Amino acid sequence: MREEAVSVNEVFERYDVGSEVFVRGWIHRIFKVGGKIFAWLRDSSGIVQVVFDKGVLNNVDWESIERLSRESSIGVKGVIREDPRAPGGREILASNVVIYGYAPPFPIRGGEDIEYLLDIRHLWLRSRQMTAILKIRHTILQALKEWLVRNGWWEVTPPILTGSAVEGGSTLFEVKYFDKPAYLSQSAQLYLEVLIYSLDKVWSLTPSFRAEKSRTRRHLSEYWHLEIEGAWYDMEDVMKVAEDMVSYAVRKTLEERRKELEFLGRDVKKLEPALQTPYPRITYDEAIEILRRKGFKIEWGEDYGADEEKALTEEFDRPFFVTHFPKKIKAFYMKEDPNRPEVVLGFDLLAPEGYGEIIGGSQREDSYEKLYNRIIQEGLNPKDYEWYLDLRRYGTVPHSGFGLGTERLTMWVAGLEHIRDAIPFPRWRGRIYP
RNA sequence: GCCGGGGUAGCUCAGCCGGGUAGAGCGCCGGGCUGUUAACCCGGUGGUCGGAGGUUCAAAUCCUCCCCCCGGCGCCA
């Protein structure tokens, strides 16, 4: 049977009752009752009930219909009928069927534990929840890229294989690179800093890798990192970029993926405050004050932990910035505040509802001497940073940038419990299959 | 890396404390049902109890070591 196929949602939205259509997809549920067989046919757009009635089918062996099971792939030609007993109020009365593939008993029926589901992730991804999340993820990525391109930012492609440790070192994945060791990139930042000298405003979307054996619901070993870097941007300029981009992504998701958000049970009202910019800004000093008021024992100079971060997010109904961190808890490349040498011009953007950090950024140190001294202070080898230091020797400029964890953003927008569901094939703690 | 929980049938779990030769539900197979919505009813099928040692007449159960998974912390996006 060679027919022009229509999608499931078109059965409900485009065609009238009484039209004959050809739809194809996978059997989501199937019930055999009396003389009829009811199948829910799923494609990427939705689910529609198909009714197989022996008396209506043309030239089809009934036994081949009886053998159909969940996840069998079929094409069905038939007339659209209205019936209140069908999900969505419509069904297709099959007159012709093409069977592409039968399926053995499907291992997912509900109630399976997480380890098992992760082992059969390749099948789990067919679920409607996962499909909804993948669509939301698509829209968020699309929105972020769209915002950047429309606002004059150049997309660039930094390397994933790198020759030396950038920040710590212990959290890098080491790979063989011909006869030398190499590392999978943790961040494109240093390469983006190179490229602003020719393109001014650049961004990249790449996987970043962390070998840390994290044991939390907010960490992945491989995640999709959106990073930007802009010449002539100070910290406040780049924070504006961050809030405009994030609010745009939330707006677009609310406009285009409302159905999916609601299917996941996301309370969309909680996302609406995030449409309004500017986002609140507090300094690290103020964050410490708030935490002390809430009963936390924390000294100025300490980094706040997960519990503290969560408590902070409860103070706001939309994403908010924390700025001006103590120098000693932040990376060597962050620019020292000229008015307060003990803090740096760095910021985090934290999502509300306990989700926490989704962006980390800073104005970068642009003085050769200061950067060199920070490298020494951190116990790093300046030789490893020769090319990076060169950027400050040949026409240095003030510049800033940030990195956004796309799964973290997706997790908050979609209201997910665990970051592993914000990416189709999560990698962490040794999980590498499938 | 640290703390806590767990690994028994294809899946979800009970049995373990007080050792006595492995059980339920679901699935699957067979039968029944003229409209199902995680369908329902009747019958049947199903196990190297995570691995290796040890104690014992006897170990899923007690002891030792190891492996794997989940949740939290640290680290971060």
Coordinates of C-alpha atoms (C1' of nucleotides) in Angstrom, one line a residue:
Chain A
M1 CA 0.0 0.0 0.0
R2 CA 1.6 3.3 -1.1
E3 CA -0.4 6.2 0.2
E4 CA 0.2 9.8 1.2
A5 CA 0.4 9.5 5.0
V6 CA -1.1 12.0 7.4
S7 CA 0.0 12.6 10.9
V8 CA -2.1 11.7 13.9
N9 CA -2.7 15.3 15.0
E10 CA -4.1 16.0 11.5
V11 CA -6.7 13.3 12.1
F12 CA -8.1 15.6 14.8
E13 CA -7.2 19.0 13.5
R14 CA -7.2 18.9 9.7
Y15 CA -9.6 16.3 8.5
D16 CA -13.3 16.0 9.0
V17 CA -15.2 13.0 10.3
G18 CA -16.0 10.7 7.3
S19 CA -12.7 11.4 5.5
E20 CA -10.5 8.5 4.6
V21 CA -6.9 8.8 5.7
F22 CA -3.7 6.8 5.9
V23 CA -1.8 7.0 9.2
R24 CA 1.3 5.2 10.4
G25 CA 3.1 4.7 13.6
W26 CA 3.6 2.4 16.6
I27 CA 1.0 0.7 18.7
H28 CA 0.9 2.4 22.0
R29 CA -1.8 0.2 23.6
I30 CA -3.8 -2.7 22.2
F31 CA -7.0 -4.3 23.6
K32 CA -8.6 -7.4 22.1
V33 CA -12.3 -7.5 23.1
G34 CA -14.9 -9.8 21.6
G35 CA -14.7 -9.6 17.9
K36 CA -12.8 -6.3 17.7
I37 CA -9.3 -5.1 18.3
F38 CA -8.6 -1.6 19.5
A39 CA -5.2 -0.1 19.0
W40 CA -3.9 3.3 20.0
L41 CA -1.6 4.4 17.3
R42 CA 1.2 6.7 18.2
D43 CA 3.4 9.0 16.1
S44 CA 5.4 12.0 17.0
S45 CA 2.3 14.2 16.9
G46 CA 0.0 12.2 19.2
I47 CA -2.2 9.2 19.6
V48 CA -5.4 8.0 17.8
Q49 CA -7.5 4.9 18.3
V50 CA -7.7 2.5 15.5
V51 CA -10.5 -0.1 15.4
F52 CA -10.0 -3.4 13.6
D53 CA -13.3 -5.1 12.7
K54 CA -13.1 -8.4 10.9
G55 CA -16.1 -7.5 8.7
V56 CA -14.6 -4.1 7.6
L57 CA -11.1 -5.1 6.7
N58 CA -10.3 -5.8 3.1
N59 CA -7.9 -8.5 2.0
V60 CA -6.3 -8.7 5.4
D61 CA -5.6 -12.0 7.2
W62 CA -7.3 -11.6 10.7
E63 CA -4.6 -13.7 12.3
S64 CA -2.0 -11.1 11.3
I65 CA -4.0 -8.5 13.2
E66 CA -4.3 -10.7 16.3
R67 CA -0.6 -11.0 16.4
L68 CA -0.1 -7.2 16.8
S69 CA 1.3 -6.1 20.1
R70 CA 2.6 -2.9 21.8
E71 CA 5.2 -1.2 19.7
S72 CA 4.4 -3.1 16.5
S73 CA 4.7 -0.6 13.6
I74 CA 1.8 -0.4 11.2
G75 CA 0.1 1.8 8.6
V76 CA -3.7 2.0 8.6
K77 CA -6.1 3.2 6.0
G78 CA -9.6 4.0 7.1
V79 CA -12.4 6.4 7.7
I80 CA -12.4 8.9 10.6
R81 CA -15.3 8.4 13.0
E82 CA -16.6 10.3 15.9
D83 CA -17.0 8.2 19.1
P84 CA -17.1 9.4 22.7
R85 CA -15.5 6.1 23.8
A86 CA -12.3 6.8 21.8
P87 CA -9.5 8.9 23.4
G88 CA -9.9 12.4 22.0
G89 CA -13.3 11.6 20.7
R90 CA -12.2 10.3 17.3
E91 CA -11.0 6.9 15.9
I92 CA -10.2 5.3 12.6
L93 CA -12.1 2.3 11.3
A94 CA -9.4 0.3 9.5
S95 CA -10.2 -0.9 6.1
N96 CA -6.6 -1.7 5.1
V97 CA -3.5 -2.4 7.1
V98 CA 0.2 -2.7 6.3
I99 CA 2.4 -4.2 9.0
Y100 CA 6.0 -3.0 9.0
G101 CA 7.2 -4.8 12.1
Y102 CA 5.9 -6.9 14.9
A103 CA 7.2 -6.5 18.4
P104 CA 7.9 -9.0 21.2
P105 CA 6.4 -8.2 24.6
F106 CA 7.4 -4.6 25.4
P107 CA 9.4 -4.4 28.7
I108 CA 7.9 -1.1 29.9
R109 CA 4.4 -1.3 31.3
G110 CA 4.8 1.0 34.3
G111 CA 6.3 0.4 37.7
E112 CA 9.8 -0.5 36.5
D113 CA 12.7 0.9 38.6
I114 CA 15.1 3.5 37.4
E115 CA 18.1 1.3 36.8
Y116 CA 16.1 -1.0 34.5
L117 CA 14.6 1.9 32.6
L118 CA 18.0 3.4 32.1
D119 CA 19.3 0.1 30.7
I120 CA 16.4 0.2 28.1
R121 CA 16.6 3.9 27.6
H122 CA 16.5 3.3 23.8
L123 CA 12.9 2.0 24.4
W124 CA 12.0 4.3 27.3
L125 CA 12.5 7.3 25.0
R126 CA 9.3 6.3 23.1
S127 CA 7.2 7.3 26.1
R128 CA 5.0 10.3 25.8
Q129 CA 6.8 12.0 28.7
M130 CA 10.2 11.7 27.1
T131 CA 8.7 12.8 23.8
A132 CA 7.3 15.9 25.4
I133 CA 10.7 16.7 27.1
L134 CA 12.6 16.2 23.8
K135 CA 10.2 18.7 22.2
I136 CA 10.7 21.2 25.0
R137 CA 14.4 20.8 24.8
H138 CA 14.3 21.4 21.1
T139 CA 12.4 24.6 21.5
I140 CA 14.7 25.9 24.2
L141 CA 17.8 25.3 22.2
Q142 CA 16.2 26.8 19.1
A143 CA 15.2 29.9 21.1
L144 CA 18.7 30.4 22.5
K145 CA 20.3 30.1 19.2
E146 CA 17.8 32.3 17.5
W147 CA 18.2 35.0 20.1
L148 CA 22.0 35.0 19.6
V149 CA 22.0 35.0 15.8
R150 CA 19.3 37.8 15.7
N151 CA 21.4 39.9 18.0
G152 CA 24.6 39.7 16.0
W153 CA 26.5 36.9 17.8
W154 CA 28.7 34.7 15.6
E155 CA 28.5 31.0 16.0
V156 CA 31.9 29.4 16.2
T157 CA 33.2 25.8 16.7
P158 CA 35.8 25.4 19.4
P159 CA 37.7 22.1 19.7
I160 CA 36.5 19.2 21.9
L161 CA 39.9 17.6 22.1
T162 CA 42.3 19.8 24.1
G163 CA 45.9 19.4 25.0
S164 CA 46.0 20.5 28.6
A165 CA 44.0 20.9 31.7
V166 CA 42.2 24.2 31.8
E167 CA 40.8 24.6 35.4
G168 CA 41.5 22.0 38.0
G169 CA 42.5 18.9 36.1
S170 CA 41.2 16.0 38.2
T171 CA 37.8 16.2 36.6
L172 CA 39.0 15.8 33.0
F173 CA 38.4 12.8 30.9
E174 CA 41.8 11.7 29.5
V175 CA 41.9 10.2 26.0
K176 CA 44.7 8.9 23.8
Y177 CA 45.6 11.4 21.1
F178 CA 48.1 9.6 18.8
D179 CA 51.0 9.1 21.1
K180 CA 50.1 11.9 23.6
P181 CA 47.5 12.3 26.3
A182 CA 44.6 14.7 25.5
Y183 CA 41.5 15.7 27.3
L184 CA 37.8 16.2 26.5
S185 CA 36.9 19.8 26.8
Q186 CA 35.3 21.1 30.0
S187 CA 34.6 24.5 28.5
A188 CA 35.1 26.4 25.3
Q189 CA 35.7 29.6 27.1
L190 CA 39.4 30.1 26.5
Y191 CA 38.9 29.4 22.8
L192 CA 36.0 31.7 22.6
E193 CA 38.2 34.4 24.1
V194 CA 40.6 33.9 21.2
L195 CA 37.8 34.4 18.7
I196 CA 36.5 37.7 20.0
Y197 CA 39.6 39.3 18.6
S198 CA 38.3 38.7 15.1
L199 CA 34.5 38.4 15.6
D200 CA 33.8 40.6 18.7
K201 CA 30.8 38.6 19.8
V202 CA 30.9 34.8 19.6
W203 CA 29.0 31.7 20.9
S204 CA 29.2 28.0 20.7
L205 CA 27.0 25.0 21.7
T206 CA 29.2 22.0 22.4
P207 CA 29.3 19.0 24.7
S208 CA 31.3 19.6 27.8
F209 CA 32.8 16.8 29.9
R210 CA 33.4 16.3 33.5
A211 CA 34.9 13.2 35.0
E212 CA 33.7 14.0 38.5
K213 CA 31.8 11.1 40.1
S214 CA 29.0 13.4 41.0
R215 CA 26.2 11.8 42.9
T216 CA 23.4 14.4 42.5
R217 CA 20.4 15.0 40.4
R218 CA 21.9 18.1 38.8
H219 CA 25.1 16.7 37.3
L220 CA 26.0 15.0 34.1
S221 CA 29.4 13.7 32.8
E222 CA 28.4 15.0 29.3
Y223 CA 26.2 18.0 28.9
W224 CA 25.4 20.6 26.2
H225 CA 27.1 23.8 27.1
L226 CA 26.1 27.1 25.5
E227 CA 28.9 29.6 26.0
I228 CA 29.2 33.2 24.8
E229 CA 32.0 35.7 24.9
G230 CA 31.8 39.3 23.9
A231 CA 34.6 41.9 23.4
W232 CA 33.9 45.3 25.0
Y233 CA 31.3 43.7 27.3
D234 CA 31.5 44.4 31.0
M235 CA 29.8 42.2 33.6
E236 CA 26.5 44.2 33.6
D237 CA 26.4 44.0 29.7
V238 CA 26.8 40.3 29.7
M239 CA 24.2 39.8 32.5
K240 CA 21.7 41.6 30.3
V241 CA 22.5 39.1 27.5
A242 CA 21.9 36.3 29.9
E243 CA 18.5 37.5 31.2
D244 CA 17.3 38.5 27.7
M245 CA 18.2 35.1 26.3
V246 CA 16.7 33.1 29.1
S247 CA 13.5 35.1 29.2
Y248 CA 13.2 34.7 25.4
A249 CA 13.6 30.9 25.7
V250 CA 10.9 30.8 28.4
R251 CA 8.6 32.9 26.3
K252 CA 9.0 30.8 23.3
T253 CA 8.5 27.6 25.2
L254 CA 5.3 28.9 26.8
E255 CA 4.1 29.9 23.3
E256 CA 5.0 26.8 21.4
R257 CA 5.2 24.0 23.9
R258 CA 2.3 24.7 26.3
K259 CA 0.7 21.4 25.5
E260 CA 3.9 19.5 26.4
L261 CA 4.4 21.5 29.6
E262 CA 0.9 20.7 30.7
F263 CA 1.3 17.1 29.8
L264 CA 4.3 16.9 32.1
G265 CA 2.2 18.5 34.8
R266 CA 4.3 21.7 34.9
D267 CA 2.6 24.6 36.6
V268 CA 3.1 27.2 33.8
K269 CA 2.1 30.0 36.1
K270 CA 5.4 29.5 37.9
L271 CA 7.3 30.3 34.7
E272 CA 5.5 33.5 33.9
P273 CA 7.5 35.8 36.2
A274 CA 10.6 34.8 34.3
L275 CA 9.2 36.6 31.2
Q276 CA 10.0 40.0 32.9
T277 CA 13.4 41.4 32.9
P278 CA 15.6 42.7 34.4
Y279 CA 16.0 39.8 36.8
P280 CA 16.8 40.6 40.5
R281 CA 20.5 41.1 41.4
I282 CA 22.0 40.5 44.7
T283 CA 25.7 40.5 45.7
Y284 CA 27.4 37.6 47.4
D285 CA 27.5 39.8 50.6
E286 CA 23.7 40.1 50.5
A287 CA 23.3 36.4 49.8
I288 CA 25.3 35.7 53.0
E289 CA 23.1 38.1 54.9
I290 CA 19.9 36.4 53.7
L291 CA 21.3 33.0 54.6
R292 CA 22.3 34.1 58.1
R293 CA 18.8 35.5 58.5
K294 CA 17.5 32.1 57.5
G295 CA 19.6 30.5 60.2
F296 CA 22.5 29.2 58.2
K297 CA 25.9 29.3 59.8
I298 CA 28.1 30.7 57.0
E299 CA 31.1 32.9 57.0
W300 CA 32.0 35.6 54.5
G301 CA 34.4 33.9 52.1
E302 CA 32.9 30.5 52.1
D303 CA 31.1 29.2 49.0
Y304 CA 27.5 28.4 49.6
G305 CA 26.5 24.7 49.3
A306 CA 23.5 23.0 47.8
D307 CA 21.2 23.6 50.9
E308 CA 22.1 27.2 51.0
E309 CA 21.6 27.7 47.3
K310 CA 18.2 26.1 47.5
A311 CA 17.3 28.4 50.4
L312 CA 18.3 31.4 48.3
T313 CA 16.1 30.3 45.4
E314 CA 13.1 30.3 47.7
E315 CA 13.5 34.0 48.1
F316 CA 12.6 34.7 44.4
D317 CA 9.9 33.8 42.0
R318 CA 12.1 34.2 38.9
P319 CA 15.7 33.7 38.0
F320 CA 18.1 36.0 39.8
F321 CA 21.8 36.9 39.8
V322 CA 24.3 36.6 42.6
T323 CA 27.4 38.8 41.9
H324 CA 30.8 39.8 43.3
F325 CA 32.1 36.6 44.8
P326 CA 35.2 36.4 47.0
K327 CA 38.2 36.0 44.7
K328 CA 39.5 32.9 46.5
I329 CA 36.4 30.8 45.6
K330 CA 36.3 31.6 41.9
A331 CA 38.4 30.8 38.9
F332 CA 41.7 32.5 38.1
Y333 CA 40.5 34.2 34.9
M334 CA 37.8 36.3 36.6
K335 CA 38.5 40.1 36.8
E336 CA 39.1 41.6 40.1
D337 CA 36.7 44.3 41.1
P338 CA 38.7 47.6 40.8
N339 CA 36.8 49.0 43.8
R340 CA 37.2 45.9 46.0
P341 CA 40.2 43.7 45.2
E342 CA 38.9 40.9 47.5
V343 CA 36.0 40.2 45.1
V344 CA 35.7 39.4 41.4
L345 CA 33.3 40.5 38.7
G346 CA 31.7 37.1 38.5
F347 CA 28.0 36.1 38.6
D348 CA 25.7 33.2 38.7
L349 CA 22.2 33.1 37.5
L350 CA 20.0 30.9 39.7
A351 CA 16.7 29.5 38.7
P352 CA 13.8 29.6 41.3
E353 CA 11.9 26.7 42.9
G354 CA 15.1 25.1 44.2
Y355 CA 16.6 24.5 40.8
G356 CA 19.6 26.8 41.3
E357 CA 22.5 27.6 39.1
I358 CA 21.9 27.5 35.4
I359 CA 24.5 30.1 34.3
G360 CA 28.0 31.0 35.5
G361 CA 29.9 33.9 34.1
S362 CA 32.2 36.8 34.6
Q363 CA 34.1 39.7 33.3
R364 CA 37.5 38.3 32.4
E365 CA 40.9 39.5 33.7
D366 CA 42.3 41.6 30.8
S367 CA 45.6 42.7 32.4
Y368 CA 48.6 40.5 31.5
E369 CA 50.3 41.0 34.8
K370 CA 47.3 40.3 37.0
L371 CA 46.3 37.3 35.0
Y372 CA 49.9 35.9 35.2
N373 CA 49.9 36.5 38.9
R374 CA 46.6 34.7 39.4
I375 CA 47.9 31.7 37.5
I376 CA 50.9 31.6 39.8
Q377 CA 48.8 32.0 42.9
E378 CA 46.5 29.2 41.9
G379 CA 49.6 26.9 41.5
L380 CA 49.0 26.5 37.8
N381 CA 51.8 26.4 35.2
P382 CA 52.0 29.6 33.1
K383 CA 53.5 27.5 30.3
D384 CA 50.2 25.8 29.9
Y385 CA 48.5 29.1 29.4
E386 CA 51.0 30.7 27.0
W387 CA 48.6 31.2 24.2
Y388 CA 45.9 32.4 26.5
L389 CA 48.3 35.0 28.1
D390 CA 49.2 36.1 24.5
L391 CA 45.7 37.4 24.2
R392 CA 46.5 40.0 26.9
R393 CA 49.8 40.9 25.2
Y394 CA 48.5 41.6 21.7
G395 CA 45.9 44.3 22.1
T396 CA 43.9 43.3 25.2
V397 CA 40.3 44.4 25.6
P398 CA 37.7 44.3 28.3
H399 CA 35.5 41.3 27.7
S400 CA 33.0 39.1 29.4
G401 CA 31.1 35.8 28.9
F402 CA 29.2 33.0 30.5
G403 CA 28.3 29.4 30.2
L404 CA 24.8 28.1 30.3
G405 CA 23.9 24.5 31.1
T406 CA 21.2 23.7 28.6
E407 CA 20.0 20.6 30.5
R408 CA 19.8 22.7 33.7
L409 CA 17.7 25.2 31.9
T410 CA 15.5 22.5 30.4
M411 CA 15.1 20.8 33.8
W412 CA 13.8 24.0 35.4
V413 CA 11.5 25.0 32.5
A414 CA 10.0 21.5 32.2
G415 CA 9.9 21.1 36.0
L416 CA 11.9 17.9 36.0
E417 CA 13.0 16.0 39.0
H418 CA 16.3 14.8 37.6
I419 CA 18.7 16.2 35.0
R420 CA 19.1 12.8 33.3
D421 CA 15.6 13.3 31.8
A422 CA 16.6 16.6 30.2
I423 CA 18.9 14.7 27.8
P424 CA 18.0 11.6 25.7
F425 CA 21.2 9.6 26.5
P426 CA 22.5 10.7 29.9
R427 CA 26.1 10.0 30.8
W428 CA 27.2 10.1 34.5
R429 CA 28.9 8.0 37.1
G430 CA 30.0 5.4 34.6
R431 CA 26.6 5.2 32.8
I432 CA 27.6 4.8 29.1
Y433 CA 24.9 2.3 27.8
P434 CA 22.9 2.6 25.6
Chain B
rG1 C1' 35.6 10.5 47.7
rC2 C1' 32.1 10.4 52.2
rC3 C1' 27.1 9.1 54.5
rG4 C1' 22.5 6.3 53.9
rG5 C1' 19.4 2.6 51.2
rG6 C1' 19.3 -1.5 47.9
rG7 C1' 20.7 -6.2 44.5
rU8 C1' 15.5 -12.8 45.3
rA9 C1' 11.2 -15.2 38.6
rG10 C1' 11.1 -11.3 32.3
rC11 C1' 9.2 -6.8 35.8
rU12 C1' 7.8 -4.9 41.0
rC13 C1' 8.6 -6.9 45.6
rA14 C1' 7.8 -10.3 50.3
rG15 C1' 11.0 -13.9 52.8
rC16 C1' 16.5 -12.3 56.1
rC17 C1' 16.1 -10.0 62.7
rG18 C1' 15.2 -15.6 65.8
rG19 C1' 19.2 -20.8 59.5
rG20 C1' 15.4 -26.2 57.8
rU21 C1' 15.9 -26.9 50.8
rA22 C1' 11.9 -20.1 47.5
rG23 C1' 6.6 -17.0 47.5
rA24 C1' 2.9 -13.1 45.7
rG25 C1' 1.2 -9.5 42.0
rC26 C1' 2.2 -8.2 37.1
rG27 C1' 4.0 -10.3 32.4
rC28 C1' 4.1 -14.6 29.3
rC29 C1' 1.4 -19.2 27.3
rG30 C1' -3.7 -21.6 26.7
rG31 C1' -9.1 -20.7 27.1
rG32 C1' -13.4 -17.2 27.6
rC33 C1' -15.6 -12.2 26.7
rU34 C1' -19.6 -7.6 20.8
rG35 C1' -16.3 -1.1 22.6
rU36 C1' -11.5 -1.4 25.2
rU37 C1' -9.0 3.2 28.2
rA38 C1' -2.6 0.1 33.0
rA39 C1' -9.4 -4.0 30.3
rC40 C1' -11.5 -8.2 32.9
rC41 C1' -12.5 -13.7 34.3
rC42 C1' -10.5 -19.1 34.6
rG43 C1' -6.1 -22.4 34.1
rG44 C1' -0.8 -23.0 33.3
rU45 C1' 4.5 -21.4 33.1
rG46 C1' 8.4 -19.3 35.6
rG47 C1' 14.6 -18.9 40.0
rU48 C1' 23.0 -20.2 39.2
rC49 C1' 18.5 -15.6 45.7
rG50 C1' 24.8 -9.7 42.7
rG51 C1' 30.0 -12.5 43.0
rA52 C1' 33.8 -15.2 45.9
rG53 C1' 35.2 -17.3 50.4
rG54 C1' 33.8 -18.9 55.5
rU55 C1' 30.7 -20.9 59.9
rU56 C1' 27.1 -25.0 60.2
rC57 C1' 24.3 -31.5 59.7
rA58 C1' 21.9 -27.5 56.9
rA59 C1' 22.8 -20.5 54.4
rA60 C1' 18.5 -16.1 50.3
rU61 C1' 18.9 -15.8 55.8
rC62 C1' 24.9 -15.5 60.0
rC63 C1' 30.5 -13.7 59.2
rU64 C1' 34.5 -11.6 55.7
rC65 C1' 36.0 -9.4 51.2
rC66 C1' 34.5 -7.6 46.4
rC67 C1' 31.2 -5.7 42.4
rC68 C1' 26.9 -2.9 40.7
rC69 C1' 22.7 0.5 41.4
rC70 C1' 19.7 4.4 43.8
rG71 C1' 19.3 9.0 47.2
rG72 C1' 22.1 12.9 49.8
rC73 C1' 26.9 15.8 50.4
rG74 C1' 31.3 17.8 48.1
rC75 C1' 32.3 19.9 42.9
rC76 C1' 30.0 22.7 39.3
rA77 C1' 26.7 24.4 34.1

